Coordinates of C-alpha atoms in Angstrom, one line a residue:
M382 CA 19.1 -24.4 12.4
R383 CA 16.1 -24.1 15.2
S384 CA 13.3 -21.2 14.6
P385 CA 14.3 -17.8 15.0
T386 CA 11.1 -17.8 17.4
T387 CA 12.9 -19.9 20.2
R388 CA 15.6 -16.7 20.6
T389 CA 18.7 -18.9 20.3
Y390 CA 20.1 -16.0 18.3
S391 CA 22.3 -13.5 20.5
R392 CA 20.8 -10.1 19.7
N393 CA 23.9 -8.2 19.3
K394 CA 25.1 -10.7 16.6
L395 CA 21.8 -10.6 14.9
V396 CA 21.9 -6.8 14.5
W397 CA 25.6 -6.9 13.5
R398 CA 24.8 -9.1 11.1
I399 CA 22.0 -7.1 9.6
C400 CA 24.4 -4.1 9.7
K401 CA 27.4 -5.8 7.7
L402 CA 24.5 -6.8 5.3
E403 CA 23.4 -3.0 4.8
R404 CA 26.8 -1.5 5.0
C405 CA 26.0 0.8 7.7
Y406 CA 27.1 1.6 11.3
L407 CA 25.9 1.5 14.2
P408 CA 25.7 5.3 15.9
G409 CA 24.3 3.9 19.5
L410 CA 21.1 2.8 20.9
A411 CA 18.1 3.5 19.0
R412 CA 15.7 6.0 18.7
L413 CA 13.1 6.2 21.6
S414 CA 9.8 6.8 21.4
S415 CA 7.0 7.1 24.4
L416 CA 4.5 4.9 22.4
S417 CA 4.2 1.1 22.8
C418 CA 3.3 -1.8 20.2
E419 CA -0.4 -1.9 21.8
S420 CA -0.5 1.8 19.8
F421 CA -0.4 0.0 16.6
H422 CA -3.3 -2.7 17.4
D423 CA -5.7 0.5 17.1
P424 CA -5.8 1.3 13.5
L425 CA -6.8 4.8 13.7
H426 CA -3.7 5.5 16.4
K427 CA -1.6 3.3 14.0
Y428 CA -1.9 5.7 11.5
S429 CA -2.2 9.0 13.7
C430 CA 0.8 8.4 15.9
R431 CA 3.7 9.0 13.6
E432 CA 3.0 12.5 14.6
E433 CA 4.5 11.8 17.9
L434 CA 7.7 9.9 16.9
P435 CA 10.9 11.6 16.4
R436 CA 11.3 13.1 12.7
S437 CA 13.1 11.0 11.6
C438 CA 12.2 7.8 13.1
A439 CA 10.9 4.7 11.5
L440 CA 7.2 5.7 10.9
L441 CA 8.1 9.3 9.6
P442 CA 9.6 8.1 6.0
G443 CA 7.8 9.2 2.7
P444 CA 5.3 8.2 0.3
T445 CA 6.4 4.4 -0.1
S446 CA 7.5 3.6 3.6
L447 CA 7.5 0.4 5.1
P448 CA 7.1 0.1 8.6
I449 CA 7.2 -3.0 10.4
G450 CA 6.9 -3.1 14.5
F451 CA 7.9 -6.2 16.8
K452 CA 7.1 -7.1 20.3
T453 CA 10.6 -7.5 21.7
N454 CA 13.8 -6.2 22.3
L455 CA 16.5 -4.6 20.5
V456 CA 19.5 -3.6 22.4
R457 CA 21.2 -1.5 19.4
A458 CA 19.7 -0.2 16.4
T459 CA 21.3 1.0 12.8
E460 CA 20.9 4.0 11.1
M461 CA 21.7 3.2 7.2
N462 CA 22.0 4.9 4.2
Q463 CA 21.4 3.1 1.0
R464 CA 22.2 4.0 -2.6
L465 CA 19.9 1.8 -3.9
L466 CA 16.8 0.1 -2.4
T467 CA 16.8 1.4 0.7
P468 CA 17.9 5.1 1.1
K469 CA 16.9 5.3 4.7
T470 CA 16.4 2.6 7.4
E471 CA 15.9 3.6 10.6
V472 CA 14.7 1.7 13.9
T473 CA 12.7 3.1 16.7
R474 CA 12.3 1.5 20.2
F475 CA 8.9 1.6 22.1
I476 CA 8.9 1.9 25.9
C477 CA 7.3 -1.7 25.9
G478 CA 10.5 -2.9 24.6
G479 CA 9.2 -3.7 21.0
F480 CA 10.9 -1.6 18.0
A481 CA 9.4 -0.2 14.6
L482 CA 11.7 -0.9 11.3
G483 CA 11.0 2.1 9.2
I484 CA 12.3 1.7 5.5
R485 CA 12.4 5.0 3.0
L486 CA 12.2 3.4 -0.6
N487 CA 13.3 5.0 -3.9
H488 CA 10.3 4.0 -6.0
T489 CA 12.4 4.3 -9.2
M490 CA 14.3 1.0 -8.2
A491 CA 11.8 -1.0 -6.7
D492 CA 8.0 -1.5 -5.9
A493 CA 6.2 -2.9 -3.1
Y494 CA 6.9 -6.6 -4.3
G495 CA 10.7 -5.9 -4.5
M496 CA 10.8 -4.6 -1.6
M497 CA 9.4 -7.3 0.1
Q498 CA 11.5 -9.8 -1.7
F499 CA 14.5 -7.6 -0.4
L500 CA 13.6 -8.0 3.0
N501 CA 12.8 -11.5 2.9
S502 CA 16.4 -11.9 1.7
I503 CA 17.8 -10.1 4.4
S504 CA 15.5 -12.1 7.4
E505 CA 17.1 -15.1 5.5
L506 CA 20.5 -14.1 5.4
I507 CA 20.8 -12.8 9.3
K508 CA 19.5 -16.5 9.9
G509 CA 22.7 -17.6 8.5
A510 CA 21.7 -18.5 4.6
S511 CA 24.4 -18.4 2.8
A512 CA 22.3 -16.9 -0.2
P513 CA 18.7 -15.8 -0.5
S514 CA 16.3 -18.4 -1.6
I515 CA 14.9 -16.1 -4.6
S516 CA 18.0 -14.6 -6.6
P517 CA 17.4 -10.9 -7.3
V518 CA 16.9 -10.0 -11.4
W519 CA 17.0 -6.5 -13.1
Q520 CA 17.5 -6.5 -16.3
R521 CA 14.1 -4.6 -16.9
E522 CA 15.0 -3.7 -20.7
Q523 CA 14.3 -7.1 -21.4
Y524 CA 10.6 -7.1 -19.9
L525 CA 9.0 -3.8 -19.8
N526 CA 10.5 -1.9 -22.3
A527 CA 8.1 -0.2 -25.2
R528 CA 8.0 -1.5 -28.4
S529 CA 9.8 -0.3 -31.7
P530 CA 8.0 1.6 -33.1
P531 CA 5.5 2.1 -29.4
R532 CA 2.3 2.7 -30.7
I533 CA -0.7 3.2 -28.0
T534 CA -3.5 0.6 -28.9
C535 CA -5.7 0.4 -25.9
M536 CA -7.8 3.1 -24.1
H537 CA -5.9 4.4 -21.0
H538 CA -8.5 6.0 -18.4
E539 CA -5.7 6.3 -16.2
F540 CA -3.5 9.1 -17.6
E541 CA -6.6 11.1 -19.2
Q542 CA -5.7 14.6 -17.6
I543 CA -9.4 16.3 -17.4
R544 CA -9.9 19.4 -15.3
Q545 CA -11.7 19.5 -12.3
S546 CA -14.5 21.6 -11.2
R547 CA -12.8 22.1 -7.9
D548 CA -9.3 21.8 -5.9
F549 CA -10.6 19.9 -3.0
M550 CA -7.4 18.1 -2.4
D551 CA -5.0 20.6 -2.6
S552 CA -4.9 21.1 1.3
D553 CA -1.9 20.9 4.0
K554 CA -4.4 20.5 6.6
L555 CA -5.8 16.7 5.1
F556 CA -7.2 14.7 7.9
R557 CA -5.2 11.1 8.1
T558 CA -7.2 8.4 9.4
S559 CA -8.1 4.5 8.7
I560 CA -10.7 2.3 8.6
F561 CA -10.9 -1.2 9.7
F562 CA -12.9 -4.0 8.1
T563 CA -13.7 -6.6 10.1
P564 CA -14.9 -10.2 8.9
K565 CA -18.5 -8.8 9.7
V566 CA -18.2 -5.6 8.3
I567 CA -17.1 -7.1 4.9
Q568 CA -19.6 -9.9 5.2
A569 CA -22.1 -6.9 5.6
L570 CA -21.1 -5.4 2.3
Y571 CA -21.3 -8.9 0.2
N572 CA -25.3 -9.2 1.8
R573 CA -25.8 -5.7 0.4
L574 CA -24.2 -6.9 -2.7
S575 CA -26.5 -10.2 -2.7
L576 CA -29.6 -7.9 -2.0
S577 CA -29.0 -5.2 -5.2
G578 CA -29.6 -8.6 -7.2
S579 CA -26.4 -9.2 -8.4
S580 CA -24.8 -12.7 -8.7
R581 CA -21.5 -12.0 -9.5
R582 CA -18.5 -13.6 -7.9
C583 CA -16.4 -10.9 -6.3
S584 CA -12.8 -10.7 -4.1
R585 CA -12.9 -9.0 -0.9
F586 CA -10.6 -6.2 -2.2
D587 CA -12.9 -5.6 -4.8
L588 CA -15.6 -5.1 -2.6
I589 CA -13.9 -3.0 0.1
I590 CA -12.5 -0.5 -2.8
A591 CA -15.6 -0.6 -4.5
C592 CA -17.4 0.6 -1.2
L593 CA -14.5 3.0 -0.5
W594 CA -14.7 4.8 -4.0
K595 CA -18.7 5.3 -3.3
C596 CA -18.3 6.7 -0.1
R597 CA -15.6 8.9 -0.3
T598 CA -17.2 10.2 -3.8
N599 CA -20.2 11.1 -1.6
A600 CA -18.5 12.3 1.2
L601 CA -16.1 14.9 -1.2
N602 CA -19.5 16.1 -2.9
P603 CA -18.6 17.3 -6.1
S604 CA -19.6 20.6 -7.3
N605 CA -20.8 19.0 -10.6
P606 CA -22.9 15.5 -10.5
D607 CA -21.5 15.1 -13.7
E608 CA -18.1 15.0 -12.8
T609 CA -16.1 12.1 -14.4
V610 CA -14.6 10.2 -11.1
R611 CA -12.0 7.3 -11.6
L612 CA -10.7 4.6 -9.4
S613 CA -7.5 3.0 -10.5
V614 CA -6.7 -0.4 -9.3
I615 CA -2.8 -1.1 -9.0
T616 CA -2.2 -4.1 -10.3
N617 CA 1.0 -6.6 -9.9
L618 CA 2.4 -7.7 -13.4
R619 CA 4.0 -10.8 -12.1
G620 CA 2.9 -14.2 -13.4
K621 CA 0.9 -12.5 -16.3
P622 CA 0.8 -14.4 -19.3
G623 CA 3.2 -13.4 -21.9
L624 CA 5.3 -11.1 -20.3
K625 CA 7.7 -13.7 -18.9
I626 CA 8.8 -11.6 -15.6
P627 CA 10.9 -13.7 -13.4
T628 CA 10.2 -14.2 -10.0
G629 CA 13.3 -12.2 -8.7
Y630 CA 12.4 -9.3 -10.4
Y631 CA 12.5 -6.5 -8.3
G632 CA 11.9 -3.3 -10.3
N633 CA 8.5 -1.7 -10.9
A634 CA 6.1 -4.3 -12.1
F635 CA 2.4 -2.5 -12.3
V636 CA -0.1 -0.8 -13.9
Y637 CA -3.2 0.9 -12.8
P638 CA -6.1 0.4 -15.2
A639 CA -8.8 3.0 -14.3
A640 CA -12.8 2.2 -13.6
V641 CA -14.7 5.5 -14.8
S642 CA -18.3 7.0 -14.0
T643 CA -19.8 9.9 -13.6
A644 CA -20.3 11.2 -9.9
R645 CA -24.1 10.8 -10.1
I646 CA -24.1 7.6 -11.0
L647 CA -21.6 6.1 -8.8
C648 CA -23.2 7.6 -5.9
T649 CA -26.7 6.8 -6.4
A650 CA -26.2 2.9 -8.4
P651 CA -26.1 0.0 -6.3
L652 CA -22.8 -1.5 -4.7
S653 CA -22.7 -4.1 -7.3
Y654 CA -22.6 -1.2 -10.3
A655 CA -19.1 0.0 -9.0
V656 CA -18.3 -3.8 -8.1
Q657 CA -18.7 -4.6 -12.0
L658 CA -16.7 -1.1 -13.0
I659 CA -13.6 -2.4 -10.8
Q660 CA -13.9 -5.8 -12.6
N661 CA -14.1 -4.6 -16.1
A662 CA -11.1 -2.3 -15.7
K663 CA -9.0 -5.2 -14.3
A664 CA -10.4 -7.4 -17.2
Q665 CA -8.6 -5.0 -19.2
M666 CA -5.1 -6.7 -18.2
S667 CA -3.8 -8.1 -21.4
E668 CA -0.6 -8.7 -22.6
E669 CA -1.4 -5.9 -25.3
Y670 CA -2.5 -3.7 -22.9
I671 CA 0.6 -3.7 -20.6
K672 CA 2.6 -3.1 -23.7
S673 CA 0.4 -0.3 -24.8
V674 CA 0.9 1.3 -21.1
A675 CA 4.5 1.0 -22.0
D676 CA 4.6 2.7 -25.4
L677 CA 2.2 5.4 -24.0
I678 CA 5.0 6.2 -21.4
V679 CA 7.5 6.6 -24.4
I680 CA 5.0 8.7 -26.9
K681 CA 4.0 10.9 -24.0
K682 CA 7.6 11.1 -22.1
R683 CA 6.7 9.8 -18.7
P684 CA 3.1 11.4 -18.1
K685 CA 2.2 11.2 -14.1
Y686 CA -1.0 9.3 -13.6
A687 CA -4.7 11.3 -13.5
T688 CA -4.7 13.0 -10.6
D689 CA -8.1 15.0 -10.5
W690 CA -11.2 12.8 -9.2
N691 CA -8.7 9.7 -9.3
F692 CA -8.8 7.2 -6.3
L693 CA -5.9 4.9 -6.7
V694 CA -5.7 1.9 -4.1
S695 CA -3.3 -1.1 -4.0
D696 CA -3.7 -4.7 -2.5
I697 CA -0.9 -5.3 -0.3
T698 CA -2.4 -7.9 1.5
R699 CA -0.8 -10.7 -0.2
L700 CA 2.7 -9.2 0.7
R701 CA 2.5 -10.7 4.0
G702 CA 4.4 -7.8 5.6
E703 CA 3.6 -8.9 8.9
K704 CA 5.1 -12.3 8.4
I705 CA 8.9 -10.5 8.1
D706 CA 11.0 -12.1 10.9
L707 CA 13.7 -11.2 11.7
G708 CA 15.2 -13.2 14.9
W709 CA 12.6 -12.0 16.8
G710 CA 9.2 -13.3 15.4
N711 CA 6.5 -12.1 13.2
A712 CA 5.5 -8.2 13.3
V713 CA 2.2 -7.0 14.9
Y714 CA 2.0 -4.7 11.6
G715 CA 3.7 -4.7 8.3
G716 CA 2.9 -2.2 5.4
V717 CA 2.7 1.4 4.4
A718 CA 3.1 4.1 6.8
W719 CA -0.1 6.1 5.8
A720 CA -2.1 7.6 2.8
T721 CA -1.6 10.3 0.6
S722 CA -4.5 12.6 -1.0
N723 CA -5.4 10.4 -3.5
L724 CA -3.6 6.9 -2.8
S725 CA -4.5 4.3 -0.3
F726 CA -3.4 0.6 0.6
C727 CA -5.2 -2.6 1.8
T728 CA -3.4 -4.2 4.4
N729 CA -3.5 -7.6 6.7
F730 CA -4.3 -6.4 10.4
K731 CA -5.3 -8.0 13.5
N732 CA -6.9 -5.7 16.1
S733 CA -6.4 -5.8 19.9
K734 CA -9.6 -8.1 19.8
G735 CA -7.9 -10.3 17.8
E736 CA -9.6 -9.9 14.6
D737 CA -8.2 -10.6 11.8
G738 CA -9.0 -7.8 8.6
V739 CA -8.1 -5.2 6.5
V740 CA -7.0 -1.7 7.5
V741 CA -7.2 0.9 4.7
P742 CA -5.3 4.4 5.8
I743 CA -7.0 7.0 4.0
C744 CA -6.5 11.1 3.9
L745 CA -10.1 13.5 3.6
P746 CA -10.6 17.2 3.7
P747 CA -11.9 17.6 7.3
L748 CA -15.2 18.8 6.7
A749 CA -15.6 15.7 4.4
V750 CA -14.7 13.1 7.3
E751 CA -17.9 13.1 9.5
K752 CA -19.9 12.7 5.9
F753 CA -17.6 9.6 4.8
K754 CA -18.4 8.2 8.4
Y755 CA -21.8 8.4 8.1
E756 CA -21.9 7.0 4.3
L757 CA -19.8 4.1 5.4
E758 CA -21.7 3.0 8.1
E759 CA -24.9 3.3 6.2
M760 CA -23.6 1.0 3.8
T761 CA -22.2 -1.4 6.2
C762 CA -25.3 -1.0 8.9
E763 CA -22.3 -1.3 11.5
P764 CA -19.8 1.1 13.1
L765 CA -16.7 1.1 12.2
C766 CA -13.2 1.0 14.0
G767 CA -10.6 3.6 13.3
M768 CA -12.9 6.9 12.5

């Protein structure tokens, strides 16, 4: 079969096949928006423009949503009501002829990896495959159950509730923005790391989140300099030795080990200090640590992760959401719609200049925004796109 990018498919037929797979119905034309796909080449507008879309459109789902924008026409649209992976899926048309596919996910059923597996399966099926190349697997009781009897054998700072000195993020008026890290900005961070005398090898993700953790903490300005601050790294468990999680497993399979410091030391120490803390936290990810997390969840009756001075970050660059092809070619953007008060994501993005980089949405109190921007530009010695 020829590549779908040759557009030999009937668009109506493609939409019909999506609907058949989703057991949905066609209410009529897609929801209309005054935006265009060009809006999503601007890192700042990409996260703010969701306010301009209809309330129930693709870019306005809940905390775990995956908008995907395509530069093409969509003649018909679907309004789906799923019982499992996608309780709500909607398509929004833009004035340029492109569209956004927004999916609202029940996170108790799947994580980001599982969601991408689901979308890739739909992509294969609507292109004519008789079955997905990777069969879905559930059976979480075989892979991620607690031991009997359960026992906590490791330190888990990510669940340690520490009362904060002030409730700085409890506000409905948080400012949502995003930062686009170009290759030049990332290289500037590597240069800063080298100047601090560090010889440690460091991934792009570790470097970016170390920078954000320092700048965010400085901007929020803890009233107690000895406040305990944390950064939790959301980490995929698939492929970890000893767990034997099958390739097709789509349920939740992640933990979020935490790097811990006092605000004073984090803000005054060189960037290499934050990088080392993050790498040490990720190094905890042994089979025993993961089993200890499962046991803790049972013993403490599903506790929520720590929220006080805890910044959670997930790297979804490897999921390649922008490569999802539903018959019209690759997406302009594929990733989570927006950040929450303490949760951000690193996503692949190409700006209007054609530069490939990493975009990170973030939420801050309005009074902290200028300070955050100042700290970032001091750290990178570059003006940042998106703020």
